[in-house]
Amino acid sequence: MRLFQSILPRSRRTLMLAGGLLVAGLGLFSSSSAAQTPEQRAATLRTAQEAMARFAWLEGEWEGPATAINGGRSFTLTQRETVQRAAMNTALMIQGRGSMKTASDQPERLVFNAAGMFAYDGITGRYTFFSASGSGQAQSFTAELVGADGFIWGYAGADGHRTRYTITKTPADEWHEIGHTSTDDGKTWTRMFEMTLKRKP
């Protein structure tokens, strides 16, 4: 693919990319979608939109304190999140940025910059969270509902190591997120991240 792209002129590659995105948006790359009638595709879209409607409260600009724990040390960040609805209201695009002071007489500097997409598949009936950590790594995870308007996502590593993040809305309409890690395959959990954000006007 890399060689093929290098041969094509930039304008041609741009048109092919735009065309590919359009075809994918129409569902022509998906065998399960292609097998559906127009009425079934419309129903699938409605199902996904309804499934994501409970998370409409996340849309907007958010800011607040975050605490990260690493190696027994606690660090305080200022966390900012930008959330936008996308893909016909079947997905949320999320960008997170964390900054902190490395010295009391210095301005805050960016120490965390990640992006994610949270979406629902109306055919499989599954929520998926895709995360690009800003460290060159990207993964997708199955997400599960928590209460009426929250969700939890996480992953399992080697040797029984697990990580999970739980996002919920507080009674004060704040964004609360807490991260836990486990080294015994989920038998016990230790908090390693927590933030409470307020929506910016």
JSON list of C-alpha atoms in Angstrom, two decimals:
[
{"chain": "A", "resi": 1, "resn": "MET", "atom": "CA", "xyz": [0.00, 0.00, 0.00]},
{"chain": "A", "resi": 2, "resn": "ARG", "atom": "CA", "xyz": [2.82, 2.42, 0.85]},
{"chain": "A", "resi": 3, "resn": "LEU", "atom": "CA", "xyz": [4.46, 1.90, -2.55]},
{"chain": "A", "resi": 4, "resn": "PHE", "atom": "CA", "xyz": [1.13, 2.19, -4.33]},
{"chain": "A", "resi": 5, "resn": "GLN", "atom": "CA", "xyz": [0.42, 5.50, -2.61]},
{"chain": "A", "resi": 6, "resn": "SER", "atom": "CA", "xyz": [3.87, 6.87, -3.47]},
{"chain": "A", "resi": 7, "resn": "ILE", "atom": "CA", "xyz": [3.28, 6.26, -7.18]},
{"chain": "A", "resi": 8, "resn": "LEU", "atom": "CA", "xyz": [-0.06, 8.08, -7.34]},
{"chain": "A", "resi": 9, "resn": "PRO", "atom": "CA", "xyz": [-0.09, 11.89, -7.61]},
{"chain": "A", "resi": 10, "resn": "ARG", "atom": "CA", "xyz": [-1.25, 13.65, -4.46]},
{"chain": "A", "resi": 11, "resn": "SER", "atom": "CA", "xyz": [-4.50, 14.86, -6.06]},
{"chain": "A", "resi": 12, "resn": "ARG", "atom": "CA", "xyz": [-5.35, 11.34, -7.24]},
{"chain": "A", "resi": 13, "resn": "ARG", "atom": "CA", "xyz": [-4.64, 9.89, -3.78]},
{"chain": "A", "resi": 14, "resn": "THR", "atom": "CA", "xyz": [-6.88, 12.57, -2.22]},
{"chain": "A", "resi": 15, "resn": "LEU", "atom": "CA", "xyz": [-9.73, 11.70, -4.56]},
{"chain": "A", "resi": 16, "resn": "MET", "atom": "CA", "xyz": [-9.32, 8.00, -3.86]},
{"chain": "A", "resi": 17, "resn": "LEU", "atom": "CA", "xyz": [-9.33, 8.63, -0.11]},
{"chain": "A", "resi": 18, "resn": "ALA", "atom": "CA", "xyz": [-12.44, 10.81, -0.35]},
{"chain": "A", "resi": 19, "resn": "GLY", "atom": "CA", "xyz": [-14.14, 8.21, -2.51]},
{"chain": "A", "resi": 20, "resn": "GLY", "atom": "CA", "xyz": [-13.18, 5.44, -0.12]},
{"chain": "A", "resi": 21, "resn": "LEU", "atom": "CA", "xyz": [-14.61, 7.33, 2.85]},
{"chain": "A", "resi": 22, "resn": "LEU", "atom": "CA", "xyz": [-17.82, 7.99, 0.92]},
{"chain": "A", "resi": 23, "resn": "VAL", "atom": "CA", "xyz": [-18.21, 4.34, -0.05]},
{"chain": "A", "resi": 24, "resn": "ALA", "atom": "CA", "xyz": [-17.48, 3.24, 3.52]},
{"chain": "A", "resi": 25, "resn": "GLY", "atom": "CA", "xyz": [-20.04, 5.75, 4.78]},
{"chain": "A", "resi": 26, "resn": "LEU", "atom": "CA", "xyz": [-22.62, 4.28, 2.46]},
{"chain": "A", "resi": 27, "resn": "GLY", "atom": "CA", "xyz": [-21.90, 0.86, 3.95]},
{"chain": "A", "resi": 28, "resn": "LEU", "atom": "CA", "xyz": [-20.68, -0.65, 0.68]},
{"chain": "A", "resi": 29, "resn": "PHE", "atom": "CA", "xyz": [-17.52, -2.08, 2.30]},
{"chain": "A", "resi": 30, "resn": "SER", "atom": "CA", "xyz": [-19.50, -4.02, 4.89]},
{"chain": "A", "resi": 31, "resn": "SER", "atom": "CA", "xyz": [-20.82, -7.43, 3.82]},
{"chain": "A", "resi": 32, "resn": "SER", "atom": "CA", "xyz": [-23.41, -7.40, 6.60]},
{"chain": "A", "resi": 33, "resn": "SER", "atom": "CA", "xyz": [-24.59, -3.93, 5.63]},
{"chain": "A", "resi": 34, "resn": "ALA", "atom": "CA", "xyz": [-24.65, -4.75, 1.92]},
{"chain": "A", "resi": 35, "resn": "ALA", "atom": "CA", "xyz": [-26.95, -7.69, 2.63]},
{"chain": "A", "resi": 36, "resn": "GLN", "atom": "CA", "xyz": [-29.53, -5.38, 4.21]},
{"chain": "A", "resi": 37, "resn": "THR", "atom": "CA", "xyz": [-32.44, -3.80, 2.43]},
{"chain": "A", "resi": 38, "resn": "PRO", "atom": "CA", "xyz": [-32.74, 0.02, 2.52]},
{"chain": "A", "resi": 39, "resn": "GLU", "atom": "CA", "xyz": [-35.38, -0.37, 5.23]},
{"chain": "A", "resi": 40, "resn": "GLN", "atom": "CA", "xyz": [-33.09, -2.59, 7.29]},
{"chain": "A", "resi": 41, "resn": "ARG", "atom": "CA", "xyz": [-30.21, -0.14, 6.92]},
{"chain": "A", "resi": 42, "resn": "ALA", "atom": "CA", "xyz": [-32.47, 2.67, 8.10]},
{"chain": "A", "resi": 43, "resn": "ALA", "atom": "CA", "xyz": [-33.50, 0.58, 11.09]},
{"chain": "A", "resi": 44, "resn": "THR", "atom": "CA", "xyz": [-29.85, -0.19, 11.89]},
{"chain": "A", "resi": 45, "resn": "LEU", "atom": "CA", "xyz": [-29.06, 3.54, 11.81]},
{"chain": "A", "resi": 46, "resn": "ARG", "atom": "CA", "xyz": [-31.98, 4.33, 14.15]},
{"chain": "A", "resi": 47, "resn": "THR", "atom": "CA", "xyz": [-30.87, 1.59, 16.53]},
{"chain": "A", "resi": 48, "resn": "ALA", "atom": "CA", "xyz": [-27.35, 3.01, 16.72]},
{"chain": "A", "resi": 49, "resn": "GLN", "atom": "CA", "xyz": [-28.61, 6.58, 17.13]},
{"chain": "A", "resi": 50, "resn": "GLU", "atom": "CA", "xyz": [-30.92, 5.56, 19.95]},
{"chain": "A", "resi": 51, "resn": "ALA", "atom": "CA", "xyz": [-28.14, 3.60, 21.66]},
{"chain": "A", "resi": 52, "resn": "MET", "atom": "CA", "xyz": [-25.82, 6.63, 21.56]},
{"chain": "A", "resi": 53, "resn": "ALA", "atom": "CA", "xyz": [-28.50, 9.16, 22.54]},
{"chain": "A", "resi": 54, "resn": "ARG", "atom": "CA", "xyz": [-27.98, 8.34, 26.24]},
{"chain": "A", "resi": 55, "resn": "PHE", "atom": "CA", "xyz": [-24.44, 9.72, 25.94]},
{"chain": "A", "resi": 56, "resn": "ALA", "atom": "CA", "xyz": [-25.39, 13.05, 24.34]},
{"chain": "A", "resi": 57, "resn": "TRP", "atom": "CA", "xyz": [-24.59, 14.68, 27.70]},
{"chain": "A", "resi": 58, "resn": "LEU", "atom": "CA", "xyz": [-20.87, 14.19, 26.94]},
{"chain": "A", "resi": 59, "resn": "GLU", "atom": "CA", "xyz": [-20.90, 16.55, 23.97]},
{"chain": "A", "resi": 60, "resn": "GLY", "atom": "CA", "xyz": [-19.06, 19.81, 24.59]},
{"chain": "A", "resi": 61, "resn": "GLU", "atom": "CA", "xyz": [-15.95, 21.26, 26.23]},
{"chain": "A", "resi": 62, "resn": "TRP", "atom": "CA", "xyz": [-14.90, 20.02, 29.67]},
{"chain": "A", "resi": 63, "resn": "GLU", "atom": "CA", "xyz": [-12.23, 21.00, 32.18]},
{"chain": "A", "resi": 64, "resn": "GLY", "atom": "CA", "xyz": [-11.23, 20.04, 35.70]},
{"chain": "A", "resi": 65, "resn": "PRO", "atom": "CA", "xyz": [-8.67, 18.42, 38.00]},
{"chain": "A", "resi": 66, "resn": "ALA", "atom": "CA", "xyz": [-7.34, 14.93, 37.47]},
{"chain": "A", "resi": 67, "resn": "THR", "atom": "CA", "xyz": [-5.17, 12.77, 39.71]},
{"chain": "A", "resi": 68, "resn": "ALA", "atom": "CA", "xyz": [-2.81, 10.14, 38.32]},
{"chain": "A", "resi": 69, "resn": "ILE", "atom": "CA", "xyz": [-0.99, 7.64, 40.55]},
{"chain": "A", "resi": 70, "resn": "ASN", "atom": "CA", "xyz": [2.21, 6.06, 39.28]},
{"chain": "A", "resi": 71, "resn": "GLY", "atom": "CA", "xyz": [4.76, 4.14, 41.31]},
{"chain": "A", "resi": 72, "resn": "GLY", "atom": "CA", "xyz": [3.13, 5.23, 44.55]},
{"chain": "A", "resi": 73, "resn": "ARG", "atom": "CA", "xyz": [3.41, 8.91, 43.62]},
{"chain": "A", "resi": 74, "resn": "SER", "atom": "CA", "xyz": [0.37, 11.12, 42.98]},
{"chain": "A", "resi": 75, "resn": "PHE", "atom": "CA", "xyz": [0.31, 13.77, 40.26]},
{"chain": "A", "resi": 76, "resn": "THR", "atom": "CA", "xyz": [-2.32, 16.49, 39.77]},
{"chain": "A", "resi": 77, "resn": "LEU", "atom": "CA", "xyz": [-3.23, 17.51, 36.23]},
{"chain": "A", "resi": 78, "resn": "THR", "atom": "CA", "xyz": [-5.61, 19.96, 34.62]},
{"chain": "A", "resi": 79, "resn": "GLN", "atom": "CA", "xyz": [-7.61, 17.81, 32.25]},
{"chain": "A", "resi": 80, "resn": "ARG", "atom": "CA", "xyz": [-9.48, 19.18, 29.23]},
{"chain": "A", "resi": 81, "resn": "GLU", "atom": "CA", "xyz": [-11.80, 17.11, 27.05]},
{"chain": "A", "resi": 82, "resn": "THR", "atom": "CA", "xyz": [-13.50, 18.00, 23.77]},
{"chain": "A", "resi": 83, "resn": "VAL", "atom": "CA", "xyz": [-16.38, 15.77, 22.65]},
{"chain": "A", "resi": 84, "resn": "GLN", "atom": "CA", "xyz": [-18.26, 15.99, 19.35]},
{"chain": "A", "resi": 85, "resn": "ARG", "atom": "CA", "xyz": [-21.02, 13.86, 17.88]},
{"chain": "A", "resi": 86, "resn": "ALA", "atom": "CA", "xyz": [-20.17, 12.29, 14.51]},
{"chain": "A", "resi": 87, "resn": "ALA", "atom": "CA", "xyz": [-21.20, 9.71, 11.91]},
{"chain": "A", "resi": 88, "resn": "MET", "atom": "CA", "xyz": [-24.91, 10.58, 11.85]},
{"chain": "A", "resi": 89, "resn": "ASN", "atom": "CA", "xyz": [-25.02, 10.68, 15.67]},
{"chain": "A", "resi": 90, "resn": "THR", "atom": "CA", "xyz": [-23.78, 7.09, 16.00]},
{"chain": "A", "resi": 91, "resn": "ALA", "atom": "CA", "xyz": [-20.39, 8.00, 17.48]},
{"chain": "A", "resi": 92, "resn": "LEU", "atom": "CA", "xyz": [-18.61, 10.42, 19.78]},
{"chain": "A", "resi": 93, "resn": "MET", "atom": "CA", "xyz": [-15.18, 11.81, 18.92]},
{"chain": "A", "resi": 94, "resn": "ILE", "atom": "CA", "xyz": [-13.16, 12.55, 22.07]},
{"chain": "A", "resi": 95, "resn": "GLN", "atom": "CA", "xyz": [-9.92, 14.47, 22.46]},
{"chain": "A", "resi": 96, "resn": "GLY", "atom": "CA", "xyz": [-8.25, 14.61, 25.86]},
{"chain": "A", "resi": 97, "resn": "ARG", "atom": "CA", "xyz": [-5.39, 16.87, 26.92]},
{"chain": "A", "resi": 98, "resn": "GLY", "atom": "CA", "xyz": [-3.72, 16.96, 30.32]},
{"chain": "A", "resi": 99, "resn": "SER", "atom": "CA", "xyz": [-1.32, 19.64, 31.51]},
{"chain": "A", "resi": 100, "resn": "MET", "atom": "CA", "xyz": [0.60, 20.24, 34.71]},
{"chain": "A", "resi": 101, "resn": "LYS", "atom": "CA", "xyz": [3.28, 22.40, 36.26]},
{"chain": "A", "resi": 102, "resn": "THR", "atom": "CA", "xyz": [6.68, 20.79, 36.61]},
{"chain": "A", "resi": 103, "resn": "ALA", "atom": "CA", "xyz": [7.77, 23.66, 38.89]},
{"chain": "A", "resi": 104, "resn": "SER", "atom": "CA", "xyz": [5.77, 26.20, 40.88]},
{"chain": "A", "resi": 105, "resn": "ASP", "atom": "CA", "xyz": [7.25, 29.13, 38.98]},
{"chain": "A", "resi": 106, "resn": "GLN", "atom": "CA", "xyz": [6.67, 27.58, 35.55]},
{"chain": "A", "resi": 107, "resn": "PRO", "atom": "CA", "xyz": [3.54, 27.60, 33.35]},
{"chain": "A", "resi": 108, "resn": "GLU", "atom": "CA", "xyz": [1.62, 24.40, 32.78]},
{"chain": "A", "resi": 109, "resn": "ARG", "atom": "CA", "xyz": [2.87, 22.20, 29.98]},
{"chain": "A", "resi": 110, "resn": "LEU", "atom": "CA", "xyz": [1.08, 19.51, 28.01]},
{"chain": "A", "resi": 111, "resn": "VAL", "atom": "CA", "xyz": [1.90, 16.04, 29.34]},
{"chain": "A", "resi": 112, "resn": "PHE", "atom": "CA", "xyz": [-1.02, 14.01, 27.95]},
{"chain": "A", "resi": 113, "resn": "ASN", "atom": "CA", "xyz": [-2.68, 14.18, 24.55]},
{"chain": "A", "resi": 114, "resn": "ALA", "atom": "CA", "xyz": [-4.93, 11.36, 23.39]},
{"chain": "A", "resi": 115, "resn": "ALA", "atom": "CA", "xyz": [-7.94, 10.79, 21.17]},
{"chain": "A", "resi": 116, "resn": "GLY", "atom": "CA", "xyz": [-10.77, 8.31, 21.12]},
{"chain": "A", "resi": 117, "resn": "MET", "atom": "CA", "xyz": [-14.01, 7.32, 19.44]},
{"chain": "A", "resi": 118, "resn": "PHE", "atom": "CA", "xyz": [-16.96, 5.78, 21.23]},
{"chain": "A", "resi": 119, "resn": "ALA", "atom": "CA", "xyz": [-19.57, 4.20, 18.96]},
{"chain": "A", "resi": 120, "resn": "TYR", "atom": "CA", "xyz": [-22.38, 1.67, 18.71]},
{"chain": "A", "resi": 121, "resn": "ASP", "atom": "CA", "xyz": [-22.79, -0.95, 15.99]},
{"chain": "A", "resi": 122, "resn": "GLY", "atom": "CA", "xyz": [-26.46, -1.41, 15.20]},
{"chain": "A", "resi": 123, "resn": "ILE", "atom": "CA", "xyz": [-25.82, -4.81, 13.60]},
{"chain": "A", "resi": 124, "resn": "THR", "atom": "CA", "xyz": [-23.68, -6.49, 16.27]},
{"chain": "A", "resi": 125, "resn": "GLY", "atom": "CA", "xyz": [-25.37, -4.66, 19.14]},
{"chain": "A", "resi": 126, "resn": "ARG", "atom": "CA", "xyz": [-22.01, -3.73, 20.70]},
{"chain": "A", "resi": 127, "resn": "TYR", "atom": "CA", "xyz": [-20.47, -0.53, 22.01]},
{"chain": "A", "resi": 128, "resn": "THR", "atom": "CA", "xyz": [-16.82, -0.04, 21.05]},
{"chain": "A", "resi": 129, "resn": "PHE", "atom": "CA", "xyz": [-14.24, 2.38, 22.37]},
{"chain": "A", "resi": 130, "resn": "PHE", "atom": "CA", "xyz": [-11.24, 3.11, 20.16]},
{"chain": "A", "resi": 131, "resn": "SER", "atom": "CA", "xyz": [-8.27, 4.81, 21.81]},
{"chain": "A", "resi": 132, "resn": "ALA", "atom": "CA", "xyz": [-5.12, 6.42, 20.42]},
{"chain": "A", "resi": 133, "resn": "SER", "atom": "CA", "xyz": [-2.96, 7.07, 23.46]},
{"chain": "A", "resi": 134, "resn": "GLY", "atom": "CA", "xyz": [-0.66, 9.68, 21.97]},
{"chain": "A", "resi": 135, "resn": "SER", "atom": "CA", "xyz": [2.30, 7.36, 22.50]},
{"chain": "A", "resi": 136, "resn": "GLY", "atom": "CA", "xyz": [2.10, 5.71, 19.10]},
{"chain": "A", "resi": 137, "resn": "GLN", "atom": "CA", "xyz": [-0.26, 2.96, 20.28]},
{"chain": "A", "resi": 138, "resn": "ALA", "atom": "CA", "xyz": [-3.89, 2.51, 19.27]},
{"chain": "A", "resi": 139, "resn": "GLN", "atom": "CA", "xyz": [-6.40, -0.15, 20.29]},
{"chain": "A", "resi": 140, "resn": "SER", "atom": "CA", "xyz": [-10.13, -0.88, 20.24]},
{"chain": "A", "resi": 141, "resn": "PHE", "atom": "CA", "xyz": [-12.07, -2.22, 23.21]},
{"chain": "A", "resi": 142, "resn": "THR", "atom": "CA", "xyz": [-15.57, -3.52, 23.83]},
{"chain": "A", "resi": 143, "resn": "ALA", "atom": "CA", "xyz": [-17.42, -1.14, 26.15]},
{"chain": "A", "resi": 144, "resn": "GLU", "atom": "CA", "xyz": [-20.22, -1.97, 28.58]},
{"chain": "A", "resi": 145, "resn": "LEU", "atom": "CA", "xyz": [-22.99, 0.18, 30.01]},
{"chain": "A", "resi": 146, "resn": "VAL", "atom": "CA", "xyz": [-22.85, 1.47, 33.56]},
{"chain": "A", "resi": 147, "resn": "GLY", "atom": "CA", "xyz": [-26.20, 2.72, 34.83]},
{"chain": "A", "resi": 148, "resn": "ALA", "atom": "CA", "xyz": [-28.36, 4.83, 32.54]},
{"chain": "A", "resi": 149, "resn": "ASP", "atom": "CA", "xyz": [-25.70, 7.09, 31.03]},
{"chain": "A", "resi": 150, "resn": "GLY", "atom": "CA", "xyz": [-22.22, 5.74, 31.78]},
{"chain": "A", "resi": 151, "resn": "PHE", "atom": "CA", "xyz": [-19.89, 3.16, 30.35]},
{"chain": "A", "resi": 152, "resn": "ILE", "atom": "CA", "xyz": [-16.80, 1.17, 31.24]},
{"chain": "A", "resi": 153, "resn": "TRP", "atom": "CA", "xyz": [-13.98, 0.12, 28.93]},
{"chain": "A", "resi": 154, "resn": "GLY", "atom": "CA", "xyz": [-10.69, -1.62, 29.55]},
{"chain": "A", "resi": 155, "resn": "TYR", "atom": "CA", "xyz": [-8.23, -4.23, 28.49]},
{"chain": "A", "resi": 156, "resn": "ALA", "atom": "CA", "xyz": [-6.31, -7.25, 29.73]},
{"chain": "A", "resi": 157, "resn": "GLY", "atom": "CA", "xyz": [-2.54, -7.50, 29.49]},
{"chain": "A", "resi": 158, "resn": "ALA", "atom": "CA", "xyz": [-0.05, -10.22, 30.25]},
{"chain": "A", "resi": 159, "resn": "ASP", "atom": "CA", "xyz": [0.31, -12.08, 33.56]},
{"chain": "A", "resi": 160, "resn": "GLY", "atom": "CA", "xyz": [-3.17, -11.25, 34.84]},
{"chain": "A", "resi": 161, "resn": "HIS", "atom": "CA", "xyz": [-2.77, -7.50, 34.50]},
{"chain": "A", "resi": 162, "resn": "ARG", "atom": "CA", "xyz": [-6.02, -5.64, 33.77]},
{"chain": "A", "resi": 163, "resn": "THR", "atom": "CA", "xyz": [-6.95, -1.98, 33.35]},
{"chain": "A", "resi": 164, "resn": "ARG", "atom": "CA", "xyz": [-10.41, -0.42, 33.28]},
{"chain": "A", "resi": 165, "resn": "TYR", "atom": "CA", "xyz": [-11.91, 3.09, 33.06]},
{"chain": "A", "resi": 166, "resn": "THR", "atom": "CA", "xyz": [-15.42, 3.97, 34.20]},
{"chain": "A", "resi": 167, "resn": "ILE", "atom": "CA", "xyz": [-17.15, 7.13, 32.95]},
{"chain": "A", "resi": 168, "resn": "THR", "atom": "CA", "xyz": [-20.33, 8.35, 34.66]},
{"chain": "A", "resi": 169, "resn": "LYS", "atom": "CA", "xyz": [-22.35, 11.54, 35.05]},
{"chain": "A", "resi": 170, "resn": "THR", "atom": "CA", "xyz": [-22.63, 12.90, 38.58]},
{"chain": "A", "resi": 171, "resn": "PRO", "atom": "CA", "xyz": [-25.87, 14.32, 40.04]},
{"chain": "A", "resi": 172, "resn": "ALA", "atom": "CA", "xyz": [-24.31, 17.76, 39.43]},
{"chain": "A", "resi": 173, "resn": "ASP", "atom": "CA", "xyz": [-23.96, 16.96, 35.69]},
{"chain": "A", "resi": 174, "resn": "GLU", "atom": "CA", "xyz": [-20.18, 16.59, 35.96]},
{"chain": "A", "resi": 175, "resn": "TRP", "atom": "CA", "xyz": [-18.04, 14.12, 34.05]},
{"chain": "A", "resi": 176, "resn": "HIS", "atom": "CA", "xyz": [-16.54, 11.65, 36.53]},
{"chain": "A", "resi": 177, "resn": "GLU", "atom": "CA", "xyz": [-13.98, 9.13, 35.36]},
{"chain": "A", "resi": 178, "resn": "ILE", "atom": "CA", "xyz": [-12.01, 6.68, 37.43]},
{"chain": "A", "resi": 179, "resn": "GLY", "atom": "CA", "xyz": [-9.33, 4.24, 36.32]},
{"chain": "A", "resi": 180, "resn": "HIS", "atom": "CA", "xyz": [-8.35, 1.04, 38.11]},
{"chain": "A", "resi": 181, "resn": "THR", "atom": "CA", "xyz": [-5.65, -1.54, 37.58]},
{"chain": "A", "resi": 182, "resn": "SER", "atom": "CA", "xyz": [-5.46, -5.15, 38.70]},
{"chain": "A", "resi": 183, "resn": "THR", "atom": "CA", "xyz": [-2.49, -7.52, 38.85]},
{"chain": "A", "resi": 184, "resn": "ASP", "atom": "CA", "xyz": [-4.48, -10.62, 39.84]},
{"chain": "A", "resi": 185, "resn": "ASP", "atom": "CA", "xyz": [-6.83, -10.97, 36.86]},
{"chain": "A", "resi": 186, "resn": "GLY", "atom": "CA", "xyz": [-9.54, -8.74, 38.30]},
{"chain": "A", "resi": 187, "resn": "LYS", "atom": "CA", "xyz": [-9.81, -10.16, 41.82]},
{"chain": "A", "resi": 188, "resn": "THR", "atom": "CA", "xyz": [-8.67, -6.88, 43.41]},
{"chain": "A", "resi": 189, "resn": "TRP", "atom": "CA", "xyz": [-8.47, -3.40, 41.91]},
{"chain": "A", "resi": 190, "resn": "THR", "atom": "CA", "xyz": [-6.31, -0.36, 42.71]},
{"chain": "A", "resi": 191, "resn": "ARG", "atom": "CA", "xyz": [-7.22, 3.21, 41.74]},
{"chain": "A", "resi": 192, "resn": "MET", "atom": "CA", "xyz": [-4.62, 4.80, 39.47]},
{"chain": "A", "resi": 193, "resn": "PHE", "atom": "CA", "xyz": [-6.56, 7.69, 37.89]},
{"chain": "A", "resi": 194, "resn": "GLU", "atom": "CA", "xyz": [-9.54, 9.89, 38.71]},
{"chain": "A", "resi": 195, "resn": "MET", "atom": "CA", "xyz": [-10.99, 13.11, 37.35]},
{"chain": "A", "resi": 196, "resn": "THR", "atom": "CA", "xyz": [-14.09, 15.25, 37.79]},
{"chain": "A", "resi": 197, "resn": "LEU", "atom": "CA", "xyz": [-14.74, 17.73, 34.98]},
{"chain": "A", "resi": 198, "resn": "LYS", "atom": "CA", "xyz": [-17.22, 20.56, 34.60]},
{"chain": "A", "resi": 199, "resn": "ARG", "atom": "CA", "xyz": [-18.73, 21.61, 31.31]},
{"chain": "A", "resi": 200, "resn": "LYS", "atom": "CA", "xyz": [-17.32, 24.90, 30.04]},
{"chain": "A", "resi": 201, "resn": "PRO", "atom": "CA", "xyz": [-19.83, 27.61, 29.10]}
]
